[in-house]
Amino acid sequence: MSRQELADVCNTWLSTKPDPDTPITENTIAKIEQGRVTWPREWRRAAYRHVLGASTDAELGFEDRRRKALAVPYSDPPDPEQPGSRSTHESGSVAGDLLPPPALPVAAGGATETAMMESPFDIDARSRLARSSNTSESFLAHIELSVGELIGKVERESPFLVTPVARQLHDFVVGLLQGSQHPHQRLRLYVAATHLTGILAALALDLGARPSAEAYARESFEIAEASAIGDVQAWSRAVQSLVAYYNGNYHDALAYAQDGQRRAQTPTHQVRLAVNGEARALARIGDERGVDEAVNRAFDLTSSMPPRAHISPSLSLEAYCPPRVAANAATAYLAIGRPGKVDGYLDTALAAFDAAGLQGPRALSRLDKAMAAIGRNPADPEEGAAQVLQALNLTEGHPYESVSQRTAEFLRSTQRWSDVPAIRSVADAFNDRRISQRALVASTALP
């Protein structure tokens, strides 16, 4: 075999063993052949013996010069692949599949100081392993930057485009967590994994994959809880509340939002939890007083924060901006039948969302305006239908489940005007949307 072939066969054998070292390479074999390495680590020696058919390390020319220099004899460990090689303790019990530590010799007058202590080389090797990491500060910064970019794309691009990218980065971060990092690096990976799993929950919700959305949201919070960071847990609870709300589980949505506010260490996520989670869930339950209190609390928190120069994303890692708070307040007041409080909020939100070019929020706010139009006295079904058609056009090719749900709600609320041409146009457009979305989902292979 060539050096690389020998390395490949050894790595295959080691893949099922608890070897802490990096993979064997062609350069590793070269160092042994050149005499630069005379005593490889324990599992590597076992791999060489197994692949080359040697029964002892000496047959391969391996010699522990370090221990020889310290006058500490060391016998070859048994080959775990050879019959009868499993060791036993003094009690006679089987030691198991791991190679046992070498037995230290005892001098005639008792254990010597050298025999009782580990070799300095072994101590240094273990220290290097403890300091090893499969990531770096710059790499972590790149991951965190990518997470922020993904959050910004959720409302700007089709979930069919964003989901594969989010899945790839999520799986990569989870793979890193299977290795070793410094404690502060591992914590940053936990935070990134929380956010990426929460993003996937929101994307699954947009695609109508409700069971997956719930599972991702639950996983996100489990990772967040392991991080022991209150604001990270609060962000994840907001995702769970969002998923529960659009799945019609309003009491769960309320419980998640309230628990997230208790866990939050700063007001950053309390704004979103109060208005997007608590107020909207309370509205669906019919608690008008609770809606007023939650909305006022969200606006009070927002006014105490520095002004924002941009529109915050729906999954924002920062506090919600005033237009975002206004849009969610409008949705809550519509649900409890108070359209008179809606127009001012929606005018503020729509102007900001249109300027920012956020397709999802632009469509959802127009759907709220549509519901307000048919809730007034007198009702204006034509104006409502015009707003819904605009919302459907804005999200053409984007299967936002939230848009579909609110459009269906509009059609249920306008059944008494079903013979009005504008309402029939909405019904036809919505039916076409459903057909095209089903075809798009069926033809798109997501990882």
CSV table of C-alpha atoms in Angstrom, one decimal:
chain,number,residue,atom,x,y,z
A,1,MET,CA,0.0,0.0,0.0
A,2,SER,CA,1.0,3.6,-0.5
A,3,ARG,CA,1.2,5.9,2.5
A,4,GLN,CA,-2.2,7.4,1.7
A,5,GLU,CA,-3.8,4.0,1.2
A,6,LEU,CA,-2.4,2.8,4.6
A,7,ALA,CA,-3.7,6.0,6.2
A,8,ASP,CA,-7.1,5.5,4.7
A,9,VAL,CA,-7.4,1.9,5.9
A,10,CYS,CA,-6.3,2.8,9.4
A,11,ASN,CA,-8.8,5.7,9.5
A,12,THR,CA,-11.6,3.3,8.5
A,13,TRP,CA,-10.7,1.0,11.4
A,14,LEU,CA,-10.4,3.9,13.8
A,15,SER,CA,-13.8,5.4,12.8
A,16,THR,CA,-15.5,3.0,15.2
A,17,LYS,CA,-13.0,3.6,18.1
A,18,PRO,CA,-12.8,6.4,20.7
A,19,ASP,CA,-9.6,7.8,19.2
A,20,PRO,CA,-9.2,11.4,20.3
A,21,ASP,CA,-6.5,12.2,17.6
A,22,THR,CA,-7.0,13.9,14.3
A,23,PRO,CA,-7.2,11.5,11.2
A,24,ILE,CA,-4.0,9.8,10.1
A,25,THR,CA,-2.6,11.4,6.9
A,26,GLU,CA,0.1,10.6,4.4
A,27,ASN,CA,2.4,12.9,6.3
A,28,THR,CA,1.7,10.9,9.5
A,29,ILE,CA,3.0,7.7,7.9
A,30,ALA,CA,6.0,9.5,6.4
A,31,LYS,CA,7.1,10.7,9.9
A,32,ILE,CA,7.0,7.1,11.1
A,33,GLU,CA,9.0,5.8,8.2
A,34,GLN,CA,11.6,8.6,8.6
A,35,GLY,CA,12.0,7.8,12.3
A,36,ARG,CA,10.7,11.2,13.4
A,37,VAL,CA,7.8,9.5,15.3
A,38,THR,CA,8.8,6.3,17.2
A,39,TRP,CA,5.9,5.9,19.5
A,40,PRO,CA,2.4,6.9,18.1
A,41,ARG,CA,-0.6,7.3,20.4
A,42,GLU,CA,-2.2,4.2,21.8
A,43,TRP,CA,-5.1,3.8,19.4
A,44,ARG,CA,-3.0,4.6,16.4
A,45,ARG,CA,-0.5,1.8,17.3
A,46,ALA,CA,-3.5,-0.5,17.6
A,47,ALA,CA,-4.6,0.5,14.1
A,48,TYR,CA,-1.2,-0.1,12.6
A,49,ARG,CA,-1.0,-3.5,14.3
A,50,HIS,CA,-4.4,-4.5,13.1
A,51,VAL,CA,-3.9,-3.3,9.5
A,52,LEU,CA,-0.3,-4.7,9.1
A,53,GLY,CA,-1.0,-7.9,10.9
A,54,ALA,CA,1.5,-7.4,13.7
A,55,SER,CA,1.0,-8.9,17.2
A,56,THR,CA,3.2,-6.4,19.1
A,57,ASP,CA,4.4,-2.9,18.7
A,58,ALA,CA,8.0,-4.1,18.6
A,59,GLU,CA,7.3,-5.9,15.3
A,60,LEU,CA,6.6,-2.6,13.7
A,61,GLY,CA,9.7,-1.0,15.2
A,62,PHE,CA,7.8,1.2,17.7
A,63,GLU,CA,9.8,2.2,20.8
A,64,ASP,CA,8.8,4.5,23.6
A,65,ARG,CA,12.0,6.4,24.0
A,66,ARG,CA,10.4,8.9,26.4
A,67,ARG,CA,9.5,6.3,29.0
A,68,LYS,CA,12.8,4.5,28.4
A,69,ALA,CA,14.6,7.7,29.2
A,70,LEU,CA,12.6,7.9,32.5
A,71,ALA,CA,13.3,4.3,33.3
A,72,VAL,CA,9.7,3.4,33.3
A,73,PRO,CA,9.1,0.1,31.4
A,74,TYR,CA,6.0,0.0,29.4
A,75,SER,CA,4.4,-3.1,27.9
A,76,ASP,CA,2.5,-3.1,24.6
A,77,PRO,CA,-1.3,-2.8,25.1
A,78,PRO,CA,-3.3,-5.7,23.9
A,79,ASP,CA,-4.7,-5.5,20.4
A,80,PRO,CA,-8.5,-5.0,20.8
A,81,GLU,CA,-9.1,-7.0,17.7
A,82,GLN,CA,-7.2,-10.1,18.9
A,83,PRO,CA,-9.0,-12.9,20.8
A,84,GLY,CA,-8.3,-13.0,24.5
A,85,SER,CA,-6.9,-9.5,24.5
A,86,ARG,CA,-9.5,-8.0,26.8
A,87,SER,CA,-8.1,-7.3,30.2
A,88,THR,CA,-9.5,-7.9,33.6
A,89,HIS,CA,-9.2,-6.0,36.9
A,90,GLU,CA,-8.1,-7.7,40.1
A,91,SER,CA,-11.7,-8.5,40.8
A,92,GLY,CA,-11.8,-10.5,37.6
A,93,SER,CA,-14.4,-8.3,35.9
A,94,VAL,CA,-14.0,-7.5,32.2
A,95,ALA,CA,-12.6,-4.1,31.5
A,96,GLY,CA,-14.6,-3.5,28.4
A,97,ASP,CA,-13.8,-2.4,24.8
A,98,LEU,CA,-11.5,0.4,25.7
A,99,LEU,CA,-7.8,-0.3,25.9
A,100,PRO,CA,-6.7,-0.4,29.6
A,101,PRO,CA,-4.1,2.0,31.0
A,102,PRO,CA,-0.6,0.5,31.3
A,103,ALA,CA,0.2,-1.1,34.6
A,104,LEU,CA,2.9,0.9,36.4
A,105,PRO,CA,5.7,-1.2,37.9
A,106,VAL,CA,6.3,-1.3,41.6
A,107,ALA,CA,9.9,-1.4,42.9
A,108,ALA,CA,11.0,-3.9,45.5
A,109,GLY,CA,10.7,-1.4,48.3
A,110,GLY,CA,7.3,-0.1,47.2
A,111,ALA,CA,6.0,2.3,44.5
A,112,THR,CA,8.6,4.7,43.2
A,113,GLU,CA,7.9,8.4,42.7
A,114,THR,CA,8.3,8.0,38.9
A,115,ALA,CA,6.0,5.0,38.9
A,116,MET,CA,3.2,6.8,40.8
A,117,MET,CA,3.2,9.9,38.6
A,118,GLU,CA,2.3,10.3,34.9
A,119,SER,CA,4.9,11.0,32.3
A,120,PRO,CA,5.3,14.7,31.6
A,121,PHE,CA,4.8,13.9,28.0
A,122,ASP,CA,1.4,12.3,28.7
A,123,ILE,CA,0.4,15.3,30.8
A,124,ASP,CA,1.4,17.7,28.0
A,125,ALA,CA,-0.5,15.6,25.5
A,126,ARG,CA,-3.7,15.7,27.6
A,127,SER,CA,-3.3,19.5,28.1
A,128,ARG,CA,-3.0,20.0,24.3
A,129,LEU,CA,-6.2,18.0,23.8
A,130,ALA,CA,-8.0,20.1,26.4
A,131,ARG,CA,-6.9,23.3,24.6
A,132,SER,CA,-8.0,22.0,21.2
A,133,SER,CA,-11.0,23.5,19.3
A,134,ASN,CA,-12.6,22.8,16.0
A,135,THR,CA,-13.5,26.4,15.5
A,136,SER,CA,-12.0,29.9,15.9
A,137,GLU,CA,-13.1,33.4,16.9
A,138,SER,CA,-13.2,34.6,13.2
A,139,PHE,CA,-15.2,31.5,12.2
A,140,LEU,CA,-17.7,32.1,15.0
A,141,ALA,CA,-18.1,35.7,13.9
A,142,HIS,CA,-18.8,34.6,10.4
A,143,ILE,CA,-21.5,32.2,11.6
A,144,GLU,CA,-23.1,34.9,13.7
A,145,LEU,CA,-23.0,37.3,10.7
A,146,SER,CA,-24.7,34.6,8.5
A,147,VAL,CA,-27.4,34.1,11.1
A,148,GLY,CA,-28.2,37.8,11.1
A,149,GLU,CA,-28.3,37.9,7.3
A,150,LEU,CA,-30.7,34.9,7.2
A,151,ILE,CA,-33.1,36.6,9.7
A,152,GLY,CA,-33.2,39.6,7.3
A,153,LYS,CA,-34.0,37.4,4.3
A,154,VAL,CA,-36.9,35.5,5.8
A,155,GLU,CA,-39.4,38.3,4.9
A,156,ARG,CA,-37.6,39.4,1.7
A,157,GLU,CA,-37.0,36.2,-0.2
A,158,SER,CA,-39.1,33.1,-0.9
A,159,PRO,CA,-38.8,30.4,1.8
A,160,PHE,CA,-38.0,28.0,-1.1
A,161,LEU,CA,-34.7,29.9,-1.5
A,162,VAL,CA,-33.9,30.6,2.2
A,163,THR,CA,-34.7,27.2,3.7
A,164,PRO,CA,-31.9,25.2,2.0
A,165,VAL,CA,-29.3,27.8,3.1
A,166,ALA,CA,-30.7,27.8,6.6
A,167,ARG,CA,-30.7,24.0,6.7
A,168,GLN,CA,-27.1,23.8,5.5
A,169,LEU,CA,-25.8,26.3,8.1
A,170,HIS,CA,-27.9,24.7,10.9
A,171,ASP,CA,-26.5,21.3,10.1
A,172,PHE,CA,-22.9,22.6,10.0
A,173,VAL,CA,-23.2,24.3,13.4
A,174,VAL,CA,-24.8,21.2,14.9
A,175,GLY,CA,-21.9,19.2,13.5
A,176,LEU,CA,-19.4,21.5,15.1
A,177,LEU,CA,-21.1,20.9,18.5
A,178,GLN,CA,-20.2,17.2,18.2
A,179,GLY,CA,-16.5,18.2,18.5
A,180,SER,CA,-14.6,20.1,21.1
A,181,GLN,CA,-14.4,23.9,21.7
A,182,HIS,CA,-13.4,26.2,24.5
A,183,PRO,CA,-16.3,26.9,26.8
A,184,HIS,CA,-17.0,30.4,25.6
A,185,GLN,CA,-16.9,29.2,22.0
A,186,ARG,CA,-19.3,26.4,22.7
A,187,LEU,CA,-21.7,28.9,24.3
A,188,ARG,CA,-21.7,31.0,21.1
A,189,LEU,CA,-22.4,27.9,19.1
A,190,TYR,CA,-25.4,27.1,21.3
A,191,VAL,CA,-26.7,30.6,20.7
A,192,ALA,CA,-26.2,30.3,16.9
A,193,ALA,CA,-27.9,26.8,17.0
A,194,THR,CA,-30.9,28.3,18.9
A,195,HIS,CA,-31.3,31.1,16.3
A,196,LEU,CA,-30.9,28.8,13.3
A,197,THR,CA,-33.4,26.3,14.6
A,198,GLY,CA,-35.9,29.1,15.3
A,199,ILE,CA,-35.4,30.4,11.8
A,200,LEU,CA,-36.2,26.9,10.5
A,201,ALA,CA,-39.4,26.9,12.6
A,202,ALA,CA,-40.5,30.1,11.0
A,203,LEU,CA,-39.7,28.9,7.5
A,204,ALA,CA,-41.6,25.6,8.1
A,205,LEU,CA,-44.5,27.7,9.3
A,206,ASP,CA,-44.4,29.7,6.0
A,207,LEU,CA,-44.3,26.5,4.0
A,208,GLY,CA,-47.3,25.1,5.9
A,209,ALA,CA,-45.3,22.3,7.5
A,210,ARG,CA,-46.9,22.8,10.9
A,211,PRO,CA,-45.6,19.6,12.7
A,212,SER,CA,-42.0,20.5,11.6
A,213,ALA,CA,-42.5,24.1,12.7
A,214,GLU,CA,-43.6,22.9,16.2
A,215,ALA,CA,-40.7,20.5,16.4
A,216,TYR,CA,-38.1,23.1,15.3
A,217,ALA,CA,-39.5,25.6,17.8
A,218,ARG,CA,-39.4,23.1,20.6
A,219,GLU,CA,-35.8,22.2,19.7
A,220,SER,CA,-34.8,25.8,19.6
A,221,PHE,CA,-36.0,26.4,23.1
A,222,GLU,CA,-34.3,23.2,24.4
A,223,ILE,CA,-31.0,24.5,23.1
A,224,ALA,CA,-31.6,28.0,24.4
A,225,GLU,CA,-32.4,26.6,27.8
A,226,ALA,CA,-29.1,24.7,27.8
A,227,SER,CA,-27.3,28.0,27.2
A,228,ALA,CA,-28.7,29.5,30.4
A,229,ILE,CA,-29.0,32.9,28.8
A,230,GLY,CA,-32.3,34.6,29.5
A,231,ASP,CA,-32.5,36.8,26.4
A,232,VAL,CA,-31.7,33.8,24.2
A,233,GLN,CA,-34.5,31.8,25.9
A,234,ALA,CA,-36.9,34.8,25.5
A,235,TRP,CA,-36.2,35.0,21.7
A,236,SER,CA,-36.9,31.3,21.4
A,237,ARG,CA,-40.1,31.5,23.4
A,238,ALA,CA,-41.2,34.2,20.9
A,239,VAL,CA,-40.7,31.7,18.1
A,240,GLN,CA,-42.8,29.1,20.0
A,241,SER,CA,-45.5,31.7,20.6
A,242,LEU,CA,-45.6,32.6,16.9
A,243,VAL,CA,-45.9,29.0,15.8
A,244,ALA,CA,-48.6,28.2,18.3
A,245,TYR,CA,-50.6,31.3,17.3
A,246,TYR,CA,-50.7,30.4,13.6
A,247,ASN,CA,-51.5,26.8,14.5
A,248,GLY,CA,-54.5,28.1,16.4
A,249,ASN,CA,-53.2,27.2,19.8
A,250,TYR,CA,-53.8,30.6,21.4
A,251,HIS,CA,-53.6,29.6,25.0
A,252,ASP,CA,-50.2,28.0,24.3
A,253,ALA,CA,-49.1,31.1,22.4
A,254,LEU,CA,-50.0,33.2,25.4
A,255,ALA,CA,-48.2,31.0,27.9
A,256,TYR,CA,-45.0,31.0,25.8
A,257,ALA,CA,-45.1,34.8,25.5
A,258,GLN,CA,-45.6,35.3,29.2
A,259,ASP,CA,-42.9,32.8,30.1
A,260,GLY,CA,-40.5,34.5,27.7
A,261,GLN,CA,-41.0,37.9,29.3
A,262,ARG,CA,-40.2,36.4,32.7
A,263,ARG,CA,-37.0,34.9,31.4
A,264,ALA,CA,-35.8,38.0,29.5
A,265,GLN,CA,-32.9,39.7,31.1
A,266,THR,CA,-33.4,43.0,29.2
A,267,PRO,CA,-36.4,44.7,27.6
A,268,THR,CA,-35.0,43.8,24.1
A,269,HIS,CA,-37.3,40.8,23.5
A,270,GLN,CA,-40.1,41.9,25.9
A,271,VAL,CA,-41.5,44.2,23.3
A,272,ARG,CA,-42.0,41.5,20.7
A,273,LEU,CA,-43.3,39.0,23.3
A,274,ALA,CA,-45.8,41.6,24.6
A,275,VAL,CA,-47.3,42.7,21.3
A,276,ASN,CA,-46.7,39.9,18.9
A,277,GLY,CA,-47.2,37.1,21.4
A,278,GLU,CA,-49.2,38.2,24.3
A,279,ALA,CA,-51.6,40.9,22.8
A,280,ARG,CA,-52.5,38.9,19.7
A,281,ALA,CA,-53.1,35.7,21.7
A,282,LEU,CA,-55.2,37.6,24.3
A,283,ALA,CA,-57.3,39.1,21.4
A,284,ARG,CA,-58.1,35.6,20.1
A,285,ILE,CA,-59.1,34.5,23.5
A,286,GLY,CA,-61.3,37.6,23.9
A,287,ASP,CA,-59.5,39.4,26.7
A,288,GLU,CA,-59.9,43.1,25.7
A,289,ARG,CA,-58.5,44.5,28.9
A,290,GLY,CA,-55.5,42.3,28.6
A,291,VAL,CA,-54.9,43.4,25.0
A,292,ASP,CA,-54.9,47.1,26.0
A,293,GLU,CA,-52.5,46.4,28.8
A,294,ALA,CA,-50.1,44.4,26.7
A,295,VAL,CA,-50.1,46.9,23.8
A,296,ASN,CA,-49.6,49.9,26.1
A,297,ARG,CA,-46.7,48.0,27.8
A,298,ALA,CA,-45.1,47.3,24.4
A,299,PHE,CA,-45.3,51.0,23.3
A,300,ASP,CA,-43.9,52.1,26.7
A,301,LEU,CA,-40.9,49.8,26.4
A,302,THR,CA,-40.4,51.0,22.8
A,303,SER,CA,-40.4,54.6,23.7
A,304,SER,CA,-37.7,54.0,26.4
A,305,MET,CA,-35.3,52.7,23.8
A,306,PRO,CA,-33.1,54.6,21.4
A,307,PRO,CA,-34.7,55.4,18.0
A,308,ARG,CA,-34.2,52.8,15.2
A,309,ALA,CA,-32.9,53.8,11.7
A,310,HIS,CA,-34.3,50.6,10.1
A,311,ILE,CA,-37.3,48.3,10.3
A,312,SER,CA,-36.7,45.4,12.6
A,313,PRO,CA,-37.2,41.9,11.1
A,314,SER,CA,-40.0,39.7,12.5
A,315,LEU,CA,-37.4,37.4,14.0
A,316,SER,CA,-35.3,40.3,15.2
A,317,LEU,CA,-32.4,39.7,17.6
A,318,GLU,CA,-33.0,43.3,18.7
A,319,ALA,CA,-36.0,45.2,20.0
A,320,TYR,CA,-39.0,45.7,17.7
A,321,CYS,CA,-39.3,49.1,16.1
A,322,PRO,CA,-42.4,51.3,16.4
A,323,PRO,CA,-43.9,50.4,13.0
A,324,ARG,CA,-43.6,46.7,13.8
A,325,VAL,CA,-45.3,47.3,17.2
A,326,ALA,CA,-48.0,49.3,15.5
A,327,ALA,CA,-48.7,46.5,13.0
A,328,ASN,CA,-49.1,43.9,15.7
A,329,ALA,CA,-51.3,46.1,17.8
A,330,ALA,CA,-53.6,46.6,14.8
A,331,THR,CA,-53.9,42.8,14.3
A,332,ALA,CA,-54.8,42.4,18.0
A,333,TYR,CA,-57.5,45.1,17.9
A,334,LEU,CA,-59.0,43.7,14.8
A,335,ALA,CA,-59.4,40.3,16.5
A,336,ILE,CA,-61.5,41.9,19.3
A,337,GLY,CA,-63.7,43.8,16.9
A,338,ARG,CA,-62.3,47.4,17.5
A,339,PRO,CA,-61.5,48.5,13.9
A,340,GLY,CA,-61.6,52.2,15.0
A,341,LYS,CA,-58.2,51.7,16.7
A,342,VAL,CA,-56.7,50.1,13.6
A,343,ASP,CA,-56.4,52.7,11.0
A,344,GLY,CA,-53.8,54.9,12.7
A,345,TYR,CA,-51.6,52.0,13.5
A,346,LEU,CA,-51.8,50.6,10.0
A,347,ASP,CA,-51.0,53.9,8.3
A,348,THR,CA,-47.8,54.1,10.3
A,349,ALA,CA,-46.8,50.5,9.7
A,350,LEU,CA,-47.7,50.4,6.0
A,351,ALA,CA,-45.7,53.5,5.1
A,352,ALA,CA,-42.6,52.0,6.8
A,353,PHE,CA,-43.0,48.5,5.4
A,354,ASP,CA,-43.6,49.9,1.8
A,355,ALA,CA,-40.5,52.0,2.1
A,356,ALA,CA,-38.4,49.0,3.3
A,357,GLY,CA,-39.8,46.7,0.6
A,358,LEU,CA,-40.8,44.0,3.1
A,359,GLN,CA,-43.2,41.8,1.1
A,360,GLY,CA,-44.6,39.8,4.0
A,361,PRO,CA,-45.4,42.7,6.4
A,362,ARG,CA,-46.7,44.8,3.4
A,363,ALA,CA,-49.2,42.0,2.6
A,364,LEU,CA,-50.2,41.3,6.1
A,365,SER,CA,-50.9,44.9,6.9
A,366,ARG,CA,-53.1,45.2,3.8
A,367,LEU,CA,-55.0,42.2,4.9
A,368,ASP,CA,-55.6,43.9,8.2
A,369,LYS,CA,-56.8,47.0,6.4
A,370,ALA,CA,-59.2,44.7,4.5
A,371,MET,CA,-60.6,43.3,7.7
A,372,ALA,CA,-61.0,46.8,9.1
A,373,ALA,CA,-62.9,47.9,5.9
A,374,ILE,CA,-65.5,45.2,6.3
A,375,GLY,CA,-65.7,45.7,10.1
A,376,ARG,CA,-66.8,49.4,10.0
A,377,ASN,CA,-70.3,50.6,9.9
A,378,PRO,CA,-71.1,50.9,7.0
A,379,ALA,CA,-68.9,48.1,5.7
A,380,ASP,CA,-66.9,48.5,2.5
A,381,PRO,CA,-66.4,45.1,0.9
A,382,GLU,CA,-65.0,46.5,-2.3
A,383,GLU,CA,-62.2,48.4,-0.5
A,384,GLY,CA,-61.5,45.3,1.5
A,385,ALA,CA,-61.3,43.1,-1.6
A,386,ALA,CA,-58.9,45.6,-3.3
A,387,GLN,CA,-56.5,45.4,-0.3
A,388,VAL,CA,-56.6,41.6,-0.3
A,389,LEU,CA,-55.8,41.5,-4.0
A,390,GLN,CA,-52.8,43.8,-3.5
A,391,ALA,CA,-51.6,41.5,-0.7
A,392,LEU,CA,-51.9,38.4,-2.9
A,393,ASN,CA,-50.0,40.1,-5.7
A,394,LEU,CA,-47.2,41.2,-3.4
A,395,THR,CA,-46.6,37.6,-2.2
A,396,GLU,CA,-47.1,35.8,-5.5
A,397,GLY,CA,-44.7,32.9,-5.5
A,398,HIS,CA,-44.1,33.2,-1.8
A,399,PRO,CA,-46.2,30.6,0.1
A,400,TYR,CA,-46.6,32.6,3.3
A,401,GLU,CA,-49.0,30.5,5.4
A,402,SER,CA,-49.9,33.6,7.4
A,403,VAL,CA,-51.1,35.4,4.3
A,404,SER,CA,-53.2,32.4,3.2
A,405,GLN,CA,-54.8,32.1,6.7
A,406,ARG,CA,-55.8,35.8,6.8
A,407,THR,CA,-57.1,35.7,3.2
A,408,ALA,CA,-59.2,32.6,4.1
A,409,GLU,CA,-60.5,34.5,7.2
A,410,PHE,CA,-61.5,37.5,5.0
A,411,LEU,CA,-63.5,35.2,2.7
A,412,ARG,CA,-65.3,33.6,5.6
A,413,SER,CA,-66.2,37.1,6.9
A,414,THR,CA,-67.5,38.3,3.6
A,415,GLN,CA,-69.8,35.3,2.7
A,416,ARG,CA,-72.9,37.6,2.8
A,417,TRP,CA,-71.3,39.6,0.0
A,418,SER,CA,-70.3,36.5,-2.1
A,419,ASP,CA,-72.2,37.8,-5.1
A,420,VAL,CA,-70.2,41.1,-5.1
A,421,PRO,CA,-67.8,40.9,-8.1
A,422,ALA,CA,-64.9,42.1,-6.1
A,423,ILE,CA,-65.3,39.4,-3.5
A,424,ARG,CA,-65.6,36.8,-6.2
A,425,SER,CA,-62.4,38.1,-7.7
A,426,VAL,CA,-60.7,37.5,-4.3
A,427,ALA,CA,-62.1,34.0,-4.1
A,428,ASP,CA,-60.8,33.1,-7.6
A,429,ALA,CA,-57.4,34.7,-7.0
A,430,PHE,CA,-57.1,32.8,-3.7
A,431,ASN,CA,-58.0,29.5,-5.3
A,432,ASP,CA,-55.4,30.0,-8.0
A,433,ARG,CA,-52.8,30.8,-5.3
A,434,ARG,CA,-53.6,27.5,-3.5
A,435,ILE,CA,-53.2,25.5,-6.7
A,436,SER,CA,-49.9,27.2,-7.7
A,437,GLN,CA,-48.5,26.8,-4.2
A,438,ARG,CA,-49.3,23.1,-4.1
A,439,ALA,CA,-47.6,22.6,-7.5
A,440,LEU,CA,-44.6,24.7,-6.3
A,441,VAL,CA,-44.2,22.7,-3.1
A,442,ALA,CA,-44.5,19.4,-5.0
A,443,SER,CA,-41.9,20.4,-7.6
A,444,THR,CA,-39.3,21.7,-5.1
A,445,ALA,CA,-37.0,19.3,-3.4
A,446,LEU,CA,-35.9,20.8,-0.1
A,447,PRO,CA,-33.0,19.2,1.8
